[in-house]
mmCIF file of C-alpha atoms in Angstrom:
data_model
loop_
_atom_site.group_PDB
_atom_site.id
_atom_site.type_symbol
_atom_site.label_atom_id
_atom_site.label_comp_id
_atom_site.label_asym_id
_atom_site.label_seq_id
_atom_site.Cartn_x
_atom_site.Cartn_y
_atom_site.Cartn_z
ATOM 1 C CA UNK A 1 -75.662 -114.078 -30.682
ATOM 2 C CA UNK A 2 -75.630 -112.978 -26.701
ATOM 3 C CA UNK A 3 -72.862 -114.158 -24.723
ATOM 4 C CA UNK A 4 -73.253 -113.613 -20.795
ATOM 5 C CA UNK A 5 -75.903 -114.394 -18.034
ATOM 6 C CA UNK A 6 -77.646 -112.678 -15.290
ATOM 7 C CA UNK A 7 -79.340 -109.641 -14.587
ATOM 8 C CA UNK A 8 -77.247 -107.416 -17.353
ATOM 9 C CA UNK A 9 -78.571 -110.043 -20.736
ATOM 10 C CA UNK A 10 -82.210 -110.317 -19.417
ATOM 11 C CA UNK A 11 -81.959 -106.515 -19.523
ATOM 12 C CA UNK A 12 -81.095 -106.140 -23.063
ATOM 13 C CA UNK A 13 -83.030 -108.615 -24.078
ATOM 14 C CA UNK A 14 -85.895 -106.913 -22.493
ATOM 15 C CA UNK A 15 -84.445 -104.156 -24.384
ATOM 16 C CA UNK A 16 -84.341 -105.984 -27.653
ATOM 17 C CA UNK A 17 -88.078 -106.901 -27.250
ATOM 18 C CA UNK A 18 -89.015 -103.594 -26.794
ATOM 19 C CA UNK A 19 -87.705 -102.262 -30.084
ATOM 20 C CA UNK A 20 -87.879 -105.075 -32.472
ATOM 21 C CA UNK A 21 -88.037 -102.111 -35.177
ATOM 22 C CA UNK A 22 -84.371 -102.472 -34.812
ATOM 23 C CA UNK A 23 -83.875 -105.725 -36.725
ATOM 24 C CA UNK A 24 -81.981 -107.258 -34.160
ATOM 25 C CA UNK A 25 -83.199 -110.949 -33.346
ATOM 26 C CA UNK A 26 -81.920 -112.885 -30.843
ATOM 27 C CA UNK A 27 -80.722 -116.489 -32.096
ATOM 28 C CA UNK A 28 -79.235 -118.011 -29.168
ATOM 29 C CA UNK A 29 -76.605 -117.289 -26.260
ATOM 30 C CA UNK A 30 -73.362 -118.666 -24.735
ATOM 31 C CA UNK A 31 -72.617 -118.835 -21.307
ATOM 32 C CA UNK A 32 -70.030 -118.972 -19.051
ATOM 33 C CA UNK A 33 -68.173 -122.837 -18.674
ATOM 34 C CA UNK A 34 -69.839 -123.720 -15.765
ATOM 35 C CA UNK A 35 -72.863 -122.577 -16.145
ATOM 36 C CA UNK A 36 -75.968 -125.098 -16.374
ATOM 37 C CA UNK A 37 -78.692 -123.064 -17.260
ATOM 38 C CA UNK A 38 -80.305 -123.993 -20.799
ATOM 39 C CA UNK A 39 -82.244 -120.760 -21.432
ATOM 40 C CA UNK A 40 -81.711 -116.312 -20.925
ATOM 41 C CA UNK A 41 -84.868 -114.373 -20.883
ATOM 42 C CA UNK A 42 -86.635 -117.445 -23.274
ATOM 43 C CA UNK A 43 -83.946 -117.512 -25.623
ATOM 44 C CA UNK A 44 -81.732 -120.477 -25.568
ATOM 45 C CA UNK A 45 -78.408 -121.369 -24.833
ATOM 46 C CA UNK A 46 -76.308 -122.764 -27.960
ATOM 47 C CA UNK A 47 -73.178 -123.631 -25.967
ATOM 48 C CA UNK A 48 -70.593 -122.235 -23.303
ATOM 49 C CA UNK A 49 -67.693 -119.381 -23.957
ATOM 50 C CA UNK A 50 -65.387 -122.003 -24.644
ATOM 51 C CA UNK A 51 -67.217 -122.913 -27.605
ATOM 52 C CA UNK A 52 -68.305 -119.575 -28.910
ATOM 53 C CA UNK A 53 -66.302 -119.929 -32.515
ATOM 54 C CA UNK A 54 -68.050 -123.157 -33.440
ATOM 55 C CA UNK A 55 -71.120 -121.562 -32.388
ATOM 56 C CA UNK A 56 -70.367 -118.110 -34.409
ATOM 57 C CA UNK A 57 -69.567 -120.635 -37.693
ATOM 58 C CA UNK A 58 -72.279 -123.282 -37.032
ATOM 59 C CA UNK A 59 -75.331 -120.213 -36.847
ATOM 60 C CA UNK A 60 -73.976 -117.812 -38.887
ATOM 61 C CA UNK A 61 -73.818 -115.282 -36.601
ATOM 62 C CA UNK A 62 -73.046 -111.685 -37.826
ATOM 63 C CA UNK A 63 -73.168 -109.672 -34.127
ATOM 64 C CA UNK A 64 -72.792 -110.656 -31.248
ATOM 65 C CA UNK A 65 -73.522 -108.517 -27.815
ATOM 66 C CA UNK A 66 -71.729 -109.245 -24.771
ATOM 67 C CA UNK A 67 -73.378 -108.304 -21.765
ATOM 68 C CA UNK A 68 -71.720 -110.233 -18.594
ATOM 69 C CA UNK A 69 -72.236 -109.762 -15.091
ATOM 70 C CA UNK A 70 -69.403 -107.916 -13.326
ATOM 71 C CA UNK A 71 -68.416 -110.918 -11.270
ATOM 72 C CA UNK A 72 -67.243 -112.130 -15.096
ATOM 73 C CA UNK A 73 -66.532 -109.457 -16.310
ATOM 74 C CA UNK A 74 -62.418 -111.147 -16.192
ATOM 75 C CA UNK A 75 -64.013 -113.300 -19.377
ATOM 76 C CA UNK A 76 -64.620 -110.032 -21.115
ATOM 77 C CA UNK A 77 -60.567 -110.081 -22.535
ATOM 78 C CA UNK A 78 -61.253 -113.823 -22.863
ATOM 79 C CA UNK A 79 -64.254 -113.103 -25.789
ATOM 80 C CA UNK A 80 -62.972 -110.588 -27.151
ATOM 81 C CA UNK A 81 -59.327 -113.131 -27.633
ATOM 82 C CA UNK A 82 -61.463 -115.168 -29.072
ATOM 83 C CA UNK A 83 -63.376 -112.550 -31.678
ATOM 84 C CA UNK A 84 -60.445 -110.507 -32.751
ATOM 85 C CA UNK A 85 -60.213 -113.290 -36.152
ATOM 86 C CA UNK A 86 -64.064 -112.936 -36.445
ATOM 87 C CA UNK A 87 -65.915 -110.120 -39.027
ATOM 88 C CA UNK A 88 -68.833 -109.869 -37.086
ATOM 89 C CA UNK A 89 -69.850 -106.657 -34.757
ATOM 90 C CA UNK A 90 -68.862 -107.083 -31.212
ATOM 91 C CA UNK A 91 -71.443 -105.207 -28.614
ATOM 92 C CA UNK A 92 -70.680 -104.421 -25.114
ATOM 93 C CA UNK A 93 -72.933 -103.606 -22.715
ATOM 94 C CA UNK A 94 -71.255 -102.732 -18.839
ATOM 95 C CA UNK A 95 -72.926 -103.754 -16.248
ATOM 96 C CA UNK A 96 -73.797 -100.616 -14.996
ATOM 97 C CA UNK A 97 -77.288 -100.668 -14.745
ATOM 98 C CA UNK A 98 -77.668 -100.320 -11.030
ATOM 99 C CA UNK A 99 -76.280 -97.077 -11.339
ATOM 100 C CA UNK A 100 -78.182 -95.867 -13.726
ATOM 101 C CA UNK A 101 -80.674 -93.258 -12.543
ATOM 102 C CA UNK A 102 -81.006 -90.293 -14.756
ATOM 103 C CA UNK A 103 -79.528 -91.755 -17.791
ATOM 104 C CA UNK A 104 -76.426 -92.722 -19.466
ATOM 105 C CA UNK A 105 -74.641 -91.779 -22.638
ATOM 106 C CA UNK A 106 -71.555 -92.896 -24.283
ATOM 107 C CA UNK A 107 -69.139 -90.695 -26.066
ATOM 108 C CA UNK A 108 -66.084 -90.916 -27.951
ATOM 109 C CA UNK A 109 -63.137 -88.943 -26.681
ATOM 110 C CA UNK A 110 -60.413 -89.186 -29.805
ATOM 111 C CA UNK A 111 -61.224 -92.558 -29.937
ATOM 112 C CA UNK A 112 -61.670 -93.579 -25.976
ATOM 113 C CA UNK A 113 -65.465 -94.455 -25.389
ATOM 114 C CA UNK A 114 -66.670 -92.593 -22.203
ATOM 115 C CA UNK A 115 -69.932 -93.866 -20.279
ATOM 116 C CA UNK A 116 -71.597 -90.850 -18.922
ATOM 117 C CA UNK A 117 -73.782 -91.822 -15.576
ATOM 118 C CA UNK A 118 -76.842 -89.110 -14.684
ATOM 119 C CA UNK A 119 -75.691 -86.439 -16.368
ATOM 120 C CA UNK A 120 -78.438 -83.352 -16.428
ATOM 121 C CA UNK A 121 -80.453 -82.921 -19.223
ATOM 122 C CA UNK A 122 -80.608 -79.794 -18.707
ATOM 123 C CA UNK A 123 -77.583 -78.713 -21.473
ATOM 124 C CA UNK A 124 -77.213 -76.566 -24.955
ATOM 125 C CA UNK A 125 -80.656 -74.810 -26.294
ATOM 126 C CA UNK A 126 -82.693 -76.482 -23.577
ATOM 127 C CA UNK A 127 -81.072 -74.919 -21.035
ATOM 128 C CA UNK A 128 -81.346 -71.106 -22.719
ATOM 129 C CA UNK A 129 -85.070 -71.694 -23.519
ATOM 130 C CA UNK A 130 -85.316 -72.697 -19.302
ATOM 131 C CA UNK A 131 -83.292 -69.600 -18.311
ATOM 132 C CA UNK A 132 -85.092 -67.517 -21.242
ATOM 133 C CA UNK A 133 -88.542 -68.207 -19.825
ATOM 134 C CA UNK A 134 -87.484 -68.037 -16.209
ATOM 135 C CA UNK A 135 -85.767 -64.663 -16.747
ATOM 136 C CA UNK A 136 -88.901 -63.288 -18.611
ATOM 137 C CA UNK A 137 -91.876 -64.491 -16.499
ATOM 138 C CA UNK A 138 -90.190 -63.681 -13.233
ATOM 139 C CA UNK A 139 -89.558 -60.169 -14.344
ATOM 140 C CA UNK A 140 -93.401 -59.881 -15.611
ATOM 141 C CA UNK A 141 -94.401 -61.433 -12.174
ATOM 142 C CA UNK A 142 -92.533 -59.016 -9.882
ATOM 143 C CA UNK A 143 -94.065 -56.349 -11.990
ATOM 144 C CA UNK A 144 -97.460 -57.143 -12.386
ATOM 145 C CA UNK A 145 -97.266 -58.815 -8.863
ATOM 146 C CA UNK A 146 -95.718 -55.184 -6.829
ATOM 147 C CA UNK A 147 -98.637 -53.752 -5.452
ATOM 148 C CA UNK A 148 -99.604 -57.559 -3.976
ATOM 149 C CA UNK A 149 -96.013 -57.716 -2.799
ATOM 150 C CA UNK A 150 -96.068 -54.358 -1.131
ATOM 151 C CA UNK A 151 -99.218 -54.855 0.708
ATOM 152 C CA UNK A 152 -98.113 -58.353 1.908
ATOM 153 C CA UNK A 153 -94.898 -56.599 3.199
ATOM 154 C CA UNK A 154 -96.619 -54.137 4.708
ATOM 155 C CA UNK A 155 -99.027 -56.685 7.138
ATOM 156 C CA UNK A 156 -96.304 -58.438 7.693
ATOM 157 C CA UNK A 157 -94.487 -54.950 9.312
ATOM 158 C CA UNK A 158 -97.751 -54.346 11.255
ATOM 159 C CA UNK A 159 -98.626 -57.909 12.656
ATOM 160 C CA UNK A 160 -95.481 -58.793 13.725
ATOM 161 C CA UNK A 161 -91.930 -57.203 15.460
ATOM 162 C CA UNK A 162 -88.722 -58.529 12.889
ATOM 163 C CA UNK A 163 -87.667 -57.875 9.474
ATOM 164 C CA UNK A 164 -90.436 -58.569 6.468
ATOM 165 C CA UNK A 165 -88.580 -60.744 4.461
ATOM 166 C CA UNK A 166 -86.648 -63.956 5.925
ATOM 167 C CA UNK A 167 -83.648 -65.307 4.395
ATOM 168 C CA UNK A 168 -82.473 -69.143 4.734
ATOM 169 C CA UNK A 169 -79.607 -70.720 3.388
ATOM 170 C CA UNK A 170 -80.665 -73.570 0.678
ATOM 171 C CA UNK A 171 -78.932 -76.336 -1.493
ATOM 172 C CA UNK A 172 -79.560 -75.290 -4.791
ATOM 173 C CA UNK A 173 -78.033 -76.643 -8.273
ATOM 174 C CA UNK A 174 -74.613 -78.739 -8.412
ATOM 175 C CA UNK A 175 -74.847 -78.900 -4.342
ATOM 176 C CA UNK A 176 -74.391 -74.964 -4.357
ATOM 177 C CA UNK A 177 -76.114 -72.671 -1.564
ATOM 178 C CA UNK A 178 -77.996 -69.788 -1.969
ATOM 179 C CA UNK A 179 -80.438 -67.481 0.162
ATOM 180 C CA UNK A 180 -83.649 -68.517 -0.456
ATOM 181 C CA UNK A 181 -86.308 -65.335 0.027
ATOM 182 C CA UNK A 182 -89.732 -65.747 1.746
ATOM 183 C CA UNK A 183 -92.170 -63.625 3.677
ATOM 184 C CA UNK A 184 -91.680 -63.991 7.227
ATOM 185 C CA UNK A 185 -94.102 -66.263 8.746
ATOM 186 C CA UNK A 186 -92.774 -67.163 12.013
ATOM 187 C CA UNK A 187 -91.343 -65.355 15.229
ATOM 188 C CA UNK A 188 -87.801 -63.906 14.779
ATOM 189 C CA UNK A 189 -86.365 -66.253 17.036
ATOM 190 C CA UNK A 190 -88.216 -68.819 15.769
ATOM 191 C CA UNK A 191 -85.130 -71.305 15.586
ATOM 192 C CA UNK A 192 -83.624 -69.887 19.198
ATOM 193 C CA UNK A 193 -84.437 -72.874 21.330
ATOM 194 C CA UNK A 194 -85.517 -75.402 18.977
ATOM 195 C CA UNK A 195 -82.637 -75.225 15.984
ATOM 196 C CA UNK A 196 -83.353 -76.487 12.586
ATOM 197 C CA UNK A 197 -86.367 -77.864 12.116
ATOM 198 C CA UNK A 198 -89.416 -78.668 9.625
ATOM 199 C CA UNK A 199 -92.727 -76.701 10.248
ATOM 200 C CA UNK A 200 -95.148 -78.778 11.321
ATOM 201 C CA UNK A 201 -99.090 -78.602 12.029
ATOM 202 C CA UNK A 202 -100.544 -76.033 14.535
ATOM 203 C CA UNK A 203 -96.486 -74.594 14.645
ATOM 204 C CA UNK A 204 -97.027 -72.074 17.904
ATOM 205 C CA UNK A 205 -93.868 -70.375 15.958
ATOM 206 C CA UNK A 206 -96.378 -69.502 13.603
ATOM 207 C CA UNK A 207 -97.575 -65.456 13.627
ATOM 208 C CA UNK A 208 -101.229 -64.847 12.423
ATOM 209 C CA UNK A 209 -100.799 -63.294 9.627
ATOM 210 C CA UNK A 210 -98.070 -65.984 8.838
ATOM 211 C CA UNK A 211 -100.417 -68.922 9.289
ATOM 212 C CA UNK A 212 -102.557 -67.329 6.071
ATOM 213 C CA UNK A 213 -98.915 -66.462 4.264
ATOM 214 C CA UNK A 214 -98.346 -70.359 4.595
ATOM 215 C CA UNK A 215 -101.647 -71.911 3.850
ATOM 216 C CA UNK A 216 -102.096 -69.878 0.712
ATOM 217 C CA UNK A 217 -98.336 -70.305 0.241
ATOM 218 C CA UNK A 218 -98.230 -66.444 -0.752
ATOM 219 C CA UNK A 219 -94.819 -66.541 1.713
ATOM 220 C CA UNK A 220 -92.905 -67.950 -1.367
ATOM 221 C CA UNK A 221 -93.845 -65.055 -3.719
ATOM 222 C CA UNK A 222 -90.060 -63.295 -3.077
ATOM 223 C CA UNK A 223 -88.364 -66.537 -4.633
ATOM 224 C CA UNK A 224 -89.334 -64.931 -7.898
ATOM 225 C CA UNK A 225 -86.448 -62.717 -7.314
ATOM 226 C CA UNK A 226 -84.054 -65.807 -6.757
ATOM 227 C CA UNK A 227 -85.649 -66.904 -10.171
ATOM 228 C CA UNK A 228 -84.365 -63.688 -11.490
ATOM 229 C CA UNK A 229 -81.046 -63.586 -10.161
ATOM 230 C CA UNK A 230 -80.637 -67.366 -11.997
ATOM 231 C CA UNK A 231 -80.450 -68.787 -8.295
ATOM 232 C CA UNK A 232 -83.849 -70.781 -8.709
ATOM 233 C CA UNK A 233 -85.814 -72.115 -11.395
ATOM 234 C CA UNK A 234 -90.288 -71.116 -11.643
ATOM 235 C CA UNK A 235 -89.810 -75.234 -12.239
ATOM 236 C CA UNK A 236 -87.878 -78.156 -10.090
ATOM 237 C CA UNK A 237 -87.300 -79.489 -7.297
ATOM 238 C CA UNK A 238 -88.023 -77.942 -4.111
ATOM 239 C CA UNK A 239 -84.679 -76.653 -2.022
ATOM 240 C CA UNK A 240 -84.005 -78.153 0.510
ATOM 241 C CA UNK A 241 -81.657 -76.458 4.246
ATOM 242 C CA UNK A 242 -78.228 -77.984 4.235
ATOM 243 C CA UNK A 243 -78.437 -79.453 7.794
ATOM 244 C CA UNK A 244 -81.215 -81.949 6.717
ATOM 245 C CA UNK A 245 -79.598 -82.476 3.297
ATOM 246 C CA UNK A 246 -76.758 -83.776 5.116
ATOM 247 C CA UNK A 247 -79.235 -85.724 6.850
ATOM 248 C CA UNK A 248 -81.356 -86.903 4.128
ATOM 249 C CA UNK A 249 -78.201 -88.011 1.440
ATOM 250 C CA UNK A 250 -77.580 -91.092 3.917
ATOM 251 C CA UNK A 251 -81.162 -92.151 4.507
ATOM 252 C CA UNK A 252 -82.558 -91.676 0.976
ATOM 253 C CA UNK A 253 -80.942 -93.745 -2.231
ATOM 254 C CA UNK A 254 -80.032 -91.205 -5.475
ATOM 255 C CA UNK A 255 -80.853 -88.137 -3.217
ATOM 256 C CA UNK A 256 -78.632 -85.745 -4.672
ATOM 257 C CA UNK A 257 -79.057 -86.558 -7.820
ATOM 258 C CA UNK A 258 -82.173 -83.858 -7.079
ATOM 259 C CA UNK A 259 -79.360 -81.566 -7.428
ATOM 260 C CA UNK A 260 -78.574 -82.461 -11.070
ATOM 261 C CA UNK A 261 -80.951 -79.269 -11.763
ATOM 262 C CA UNK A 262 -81.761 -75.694 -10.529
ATOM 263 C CA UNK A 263 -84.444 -75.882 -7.189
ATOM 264 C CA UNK A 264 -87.388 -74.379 -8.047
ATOM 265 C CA UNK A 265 -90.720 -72.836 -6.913
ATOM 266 C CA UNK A 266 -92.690 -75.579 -7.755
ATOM 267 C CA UNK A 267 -92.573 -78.754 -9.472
ATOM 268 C CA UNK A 268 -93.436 -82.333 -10.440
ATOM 269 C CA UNK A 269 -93.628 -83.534 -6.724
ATOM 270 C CA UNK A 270 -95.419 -80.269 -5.175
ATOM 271 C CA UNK A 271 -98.272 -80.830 -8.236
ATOM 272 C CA UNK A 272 -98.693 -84.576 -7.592
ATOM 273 C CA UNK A 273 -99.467 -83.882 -3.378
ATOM 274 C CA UNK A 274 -96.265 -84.254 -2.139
ATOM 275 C CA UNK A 275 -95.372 -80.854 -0.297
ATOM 276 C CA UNK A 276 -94.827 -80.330 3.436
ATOM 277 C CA UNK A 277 -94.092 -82.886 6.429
ATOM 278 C CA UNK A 278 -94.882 -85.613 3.804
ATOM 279 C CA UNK A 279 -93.043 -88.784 2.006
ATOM 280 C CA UNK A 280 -89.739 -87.617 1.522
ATOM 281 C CA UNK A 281 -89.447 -90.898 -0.536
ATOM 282 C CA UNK A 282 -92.405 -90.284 -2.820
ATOM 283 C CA UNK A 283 -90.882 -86.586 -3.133
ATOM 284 C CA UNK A 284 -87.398 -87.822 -4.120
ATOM 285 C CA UNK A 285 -89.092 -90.175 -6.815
ATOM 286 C CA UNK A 286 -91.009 -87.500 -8.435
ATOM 287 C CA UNK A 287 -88.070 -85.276 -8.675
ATOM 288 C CA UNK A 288 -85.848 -88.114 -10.379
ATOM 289 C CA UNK A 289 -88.932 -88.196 -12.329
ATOM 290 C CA UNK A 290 -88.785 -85.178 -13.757
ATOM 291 C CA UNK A 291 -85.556 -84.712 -13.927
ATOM 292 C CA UNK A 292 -84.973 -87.954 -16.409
ATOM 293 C CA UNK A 293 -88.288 -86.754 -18.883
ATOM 294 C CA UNK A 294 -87.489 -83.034 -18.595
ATOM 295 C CA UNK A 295 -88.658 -81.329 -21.472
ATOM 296 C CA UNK A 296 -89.092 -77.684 -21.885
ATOM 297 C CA UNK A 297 -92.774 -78.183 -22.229
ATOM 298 C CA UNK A 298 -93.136 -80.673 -19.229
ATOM 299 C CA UNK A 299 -92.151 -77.211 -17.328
ATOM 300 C CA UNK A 300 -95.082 -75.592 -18.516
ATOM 301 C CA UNK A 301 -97.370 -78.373 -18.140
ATOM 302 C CA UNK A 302 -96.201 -77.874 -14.207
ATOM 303 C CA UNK A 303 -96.909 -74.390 -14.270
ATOM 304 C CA UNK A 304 -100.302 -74.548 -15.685
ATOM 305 C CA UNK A 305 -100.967 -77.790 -13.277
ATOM 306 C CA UNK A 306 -100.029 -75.233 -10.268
ATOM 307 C CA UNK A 307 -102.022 -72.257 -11.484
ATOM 308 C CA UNK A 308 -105.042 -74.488 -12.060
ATOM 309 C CA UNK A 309 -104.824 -76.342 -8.723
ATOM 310 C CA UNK A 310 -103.933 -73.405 -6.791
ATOM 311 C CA UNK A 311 -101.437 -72.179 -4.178
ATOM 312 C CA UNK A 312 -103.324 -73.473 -0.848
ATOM 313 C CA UNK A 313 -102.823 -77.687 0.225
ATOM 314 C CA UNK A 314 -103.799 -78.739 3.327
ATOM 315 C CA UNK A 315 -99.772 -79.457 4.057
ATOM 316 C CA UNK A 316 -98.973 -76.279 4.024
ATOM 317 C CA UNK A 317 -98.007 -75.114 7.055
#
C-alpha cells in the first residue's frame, strides 16, 4: 500500500516500475482527507488516511511506503499512530528529492537513521586506486615529458621578459585553494589594468609564443606537478579562480557541488567540447555528471578520450 500524494509517490512509483525485480507491487494508495484525486502515477486510490486500517485489513496489505509531500509531512506522526498495532513493514521515503544531486545514502548511527545528501564517491579503495594512478602517471609524465618541458621553458625565457612559469590561485577539492602551475602565456602584467578576467579570442595579452602554448594547450603541462603533490587530479573538473567562483555559486544551481572532488587536468566536460569562454551551464552539468557515475575506469576512459582527440580545440585561447 502507498500512502501520500504529489511529486515524492509518483517518484517511487516511477521507482517501483523501474525495478519490478524487486517484488514489490503496488495495490492501491491512501491519501490525505481532503484530497479528491482518484488515482497516483495509474495506481488507484483505496481510501483517505483516515481510513488507512480498514484499508490495511480489507487488502491484506503487508507494507506499506509512506512517501508525503513536505507540506504533510505533520500527518507523518499521524500514520505512523495509526500503524504502531499493525505487523506490516512501514517505508519512509523524505521528501528530499529536490536536493538530491549527487546521491543519497542512509545510515544507521547506533540506531539513529542518517540521510546522507551528495556525498563524494570518491571514498575507501576508490579513492587509493585514484591517488595510486595519479601519483604514478604524473611521475612517469614529468619524466618522460623533461626534455619537452625544458625546451618549452626555455622559449618561453627567450620570447618574452617575466618569470617562465605562472602561478594562480584556484578552488580545488572541499572549496580549498591551491596554486595552480602553467606556462606563462600572457604579459606579466597581464591583469594590471584589466583585473580578473577570462581569456578570450584574439587576447592582445597574449605573447606569441603563448598564443601556440594555448592553442595546443601545452601551457597546462606543469599541473602534472600539482597532480603529484595530491593538489589536482590527471581527471575532474576543471579549477576554477576564486573571484569568479564567488561569482558563479549564485548564478549557477549545485555549483559547488563541482567541488565534491579533486580539480583536474581534464575531464568529462573538456572531452565532450565544453572548454574555454563556453556554457558554463553545460560545463557544470557534465561535471555533476561525472561526479555521480565516477568509476575508476570512467577516469581512464577520459584519459584515452583526451589523448585520442588531442590537446588543441578551437576554444582554446
Amino acid at each position: 500500500l502507498l500512502a501520500g500524494e504529489g511529486v515524492p509517490l509518483q517518484v517511487l512509483v516511477g521507482r517501483l516500475k523501474k525495478f519490478p525485480e524487486m517484488g514489490l507491487q503496488p495495490i492501491g494508495a491512501v491519501v490525505h482527507d481532503h484530497s479528491t484525486v482518484r488515482t497516483v502515477a495509474d495506481t488507484p486510490v483505496l481510501g483517505h488516511f483516515h481510513e488507512l486500517s480498514s484499508v490495511i485489513r480489507k487488502h491484506s496489505i503487508d507494507q506499506i511506503l509512506i512517501a508525503l509531500p513536505r507540506e504533510q509531512s505533520a500527518e507523518t506522526d499521524r500514520l505512523l499512530g495509526m500503524l504502531k498495532d499493525e505487523t506490516l513493514d512501514i517505508h519512509i521515503l523524505p521528501d528530499l528529492h529536490e536536493f538530491i544531486t549527487l546521491g543519497c545514502t542512509v545510515e544507521d548511527f547506533d540506531g539513529l537513521p542518517i540521510v546522507n545528501l551528495n556525498e563524494s564517491p570518491l571514498e575507501g579503495w576508490g579513492a587509493v586506486a585514484k591517488r595510486a594512478t595519479d601519483f604514478v602517471l604524473s611521475a612517469i609524465a614529468l619524466l618522460v615529458l623533461s626534455p619537452l618541458l625544458a625546451g618549452l621553458a626555455l622559449l618561453v625565457k627567450l620570447t618574452s621578459p617575466g618569470p617562465v612559469l605562472y602561478r594562480q590561485e584556484r578552488m580545488g577539492l572541499d572549496g580549498r585553494t591551491f596554486s595552480m602551475l602553467k606556462f606563462r602565456s600572457m604579459r606579466a602584467d597581464a591583469e594590471k589594468d584589466s583585473g580578473a578576467v577570462w581569456a578570450k579570442a584574439g587576447d592582445a595579452r597574449r605573447t606569441r609564443f603563448g598564443s601556440f602554448l594555448r592553442a595546443s594547450s601545452l601551457d597546462e603541462l606543469p599541473q602534472l606537478w600539482n597532480v603529484l603533490k595530491g593538489e589536482m587530479s590527471l581527471v575532474g573538473p576543471r579549477p576554477e579562480r576564486p573571484v569568479f567562483v564567488d561569482q558563479f555559486r549564485t548564478q549557477i544551481p549545485n555549483y559547488m557541488l563541482r567541488h565534491k572532488v579533486k580539480a583536474g587536468i581534464t575531464g568529462w566536460a573538456q572531452i565532450q567540447g565544453w572548454r574555454g569562454n563556453t556554457s558554463l551551464e553545460k560545463r557544470i552539468e557534465c561535471d555533476l555528471y561525472y561526479i555521480r557515475h565516477w568509476s575508476y575506469f570512467f577516469d581512464w576512459k577520459i584519459l584515452l578520450f583526451t589523448l585520442w582527440k588531442g590537446f588543441i580545440h578551437k576554444n582554446a585561447y
